[in-house]
Amino acid sequence: FSIATEAYETKSVVILGEAGIGKSHLLCDIAQKRIAEDLPTVFLLGQRYSGGNPLNFIAEELDLMGVSFKQLLGALDAAGEAKKTRTLIIIDALNEGNNRFDWQDQLTSFIGELKNYHHIALLISCRSTYKDFILPEEIKGNIVEVFHTGFKGFEHRAAMRYLSKQGIDK
């Protein structure tokens, strides 16, 4: 399988990488492009996760606390189906926030619950050094791991391109 095929099948991807390598920028770029194309996208910050069931986190962030999890996921699934795609739930930086270690106990069942909805996919990020503390061993095979290296080896070219777009000369 290619990574793309495996990601399509599992509907769950984790972006891993060093601190400051650009994981958040990548996820923001994905979210912005999807929103510009009118594709259903939910973008959440891991630092805001208050622990416990991640569905509570999603409901809180979407201001839908009075809605059942079945209704919440049903609506996200229907949004994806209506656009002939998948609603993408992006959670950036699982390793941040006071309750980051709760993911260890919650992620397996969360991914399992999302699998019941064909038109929902999950994209998360985690700093590589936290992987073993945040991601439970049981999710292997249920999530695709992608290592993000950012501009490694191309730092000068990337900086020049960015600066030129900002109108700044080297």
XYZ file of C-alpha atoms in Angstrom:
170
model
C 0.000 0.000 0.000
C 1.041 3.578 -0.547
C 0.705 5.953 2.391
C -2.211 7.689 0.628
C -4.056 4.396 0.138
C -3.411 3.341 3.723
C -4.593 6.736 5.001
C -7.748 6.467 2.901
C -8.453 2.998 4.307
C -7.763 3.793 7.978
C -9.246 7.326 7.863
C -6.740 8.275 10.566
C -3.310 9.912 10.196
C -0.829 11.272 12.718
C 1.822 13.774 11.631
C 4.958 13.325 13.724
C 8.023 15.548 13.763
C 10.465 17.548 15.804
C 9.495 20.728 17.641
C 9.252 23.758 15.365
C 9.520 21.746 12.133
C 6.206 23.051 10.742
C 3.558 20.492 11.700
C 1.116 23.215 12.771
C 1.765 25.243 9.634
C 1.098 22.159 7.525
C -2.194 21.415 9.284
C -3.304 25.060 9.097
C -2.505 25.094 5.389
C -4.550 21.921 4.858
C -7.470 23.398 6.811
C -7.348 26.728 4.957
C -7.283 25.042 1.552
C -10.185 22.763 2.464
C -12.250 25.653 3.801
C -11.497 27.695 0.662
C -12.835 24.732 -1.362
C -15.934 24.616 0.886
C -15.017 21.192 2.269
C -16.177 20.293 5.805
C -13.257 20.762 8.164
C -12.944 21.010 11.949
C -9.652 22.421 13.263
C -8.892 22.044 16.966
C -5.893 22.870 19.139
C -4.610 20.087 21.381
C -3.749 22.582 24.108
C -7.488 23.230 24.578
C -8.294 19.540 25.187
C -9.744 19.288 28.694
C -9.242 15.541 29.052
C -11.691 12.672 28.928
C -13.700 11.691 25.872
C -12.453 13.635 22.822
C -16.065 13.870 21.612
C -16.725 16.199 24.553
C -13.766 18.284 23.352
C -15.201 18.511 19.832
C -18.682 19.349 21.133
C -17.269 22.045 23.444
C -15.172 23.630 20.707
C -18.110 23.634 18.274
C -20.429 24.987 20.980
C -22.659 21.903 20.690
C -22.598 20.615 24.277
C -26.339 19.927 24.293
C -26.110 17.569 21.319
C -25.599 13.817 21.699
C -22.391 12.289 20.357
C -24.472 10.332 17.843
C -26.076 13.567 16.584
C -22.725 15.363 16.509
C -20.972 12.636 14.534
C -24.056 12.116 12.376
C -24.016 15.796 11.407
C -20.276 15.738 10.629
C -20.765 12.553 8.609
C -23.715 14.072 6.707
C -21.656 17.195 5.941
C -18.978 15.014 4.371
C -21.508 12.947 2.460
C -23.245 16.062 1.126
C -19.933 17.294 -0.306
C -18.996 13.810 -1.584
C -15.913 13.788 0.630
C -15.029 13.224 4.264
C -15.331 15.769 7.015
C -11.769 16.176 8.242
C -11.267 16.563 11.977
C -7.828 18.060 12.551
C -6.391 18.151 16.058
C -3.046 19.909 16.194
C -0.423 19.201 18.847
C -1.813 16.420 20.994
C 1.357 16.824 23.083
C 0.310 20.276 24.309
C -1.961 21.250 27.181
C -2.485 20.140 30.756
C -4.430 17.009 29.810
C -2.161 15.761 27.013
C -1.528 12.416 28.682
C -5.279 11.615 28.647
C -4.934 10.903 24.917
C -3.099 7.689 25.868
C -6.349 6.359 27.379
C -8.809 7.956 24.944
C -7.378 7.783 21.432
C -8.065 4.098 20.705
C -11.786 4.306 21.484
C -12.065 7.710 19.764
C -10.602 6.346 16.519
C -12.803 3.269 16.890
C -15.915 5.433 17.217
C -14.994 7.516 14.162
C -14.640 4.327 12.097
C -18.433 3.942 12.342
C -18.822 7.039 10.168
C -17.682 6.593 6.571
C -17.540 10.327 5.827
C -15.338 11.381 8.763
C -11.529 11.250 8.828
C -9.038 12.240 11.518
C -5.726 14.075 11.120
C -3.696 14.713 14.266
C -0.191 15.896 15.034
C 2.191 15.084 17.844
C 5.798 15.957 18.549
C 7.929 12.859 17.934
C 9.482 12.960 21.410
C 6.000 12.593 22.967
C 4.802 9.787 20.679
C 5.276 6.968 23.201
C 3.597 8.977 25.977
C 0.620 10.225 23.969
C -0.176 7.564 21.360
C -1.320 4.220 22.758
C 0.356 1.077 21.427
C -3.085 -0.327 20.489
C -3.652 2.189 17.692
C -0.907 0.782 15.500
C -2.604 -0.494 12.357
C -5.520 1.898 12.934
C -3.569 5.064 12.190
C -1.003 5.988 9.561
C 2.169 7.631 10.850
C 3.705 10.329 8.661
C 6.999 11.924 9.659
C 7.172 15.602 8.746
C 10.679 16.935 8.180
C 9.645 20.460 7.230
C 12.193 22.353 5.189
C 15.100 20.215 6.394
C 17.853 20.593 3.815
C 16.009 23.485 2.133
C 15.991 26.023 4.972
C 17.811 28.738 2.995
C 15.561 28.403 -0.069
C 12.417 28.377 2.092
C 13.555 31.457 4.026
C 14.376 33.302 0.803
C 10.983 32.495 -0.679
C 9.155 33.567 2.478
C 11.130 36.798 2.817
C 10.605 37.704 -0.846
C 6.832 37.259 -0.461
C 7.002 39.620 2.502
C 8.915 42.181 0.429
C 12.052 41.774 2.533
C 15.475 41.645 0.865
C 18.119 39.377 2.258
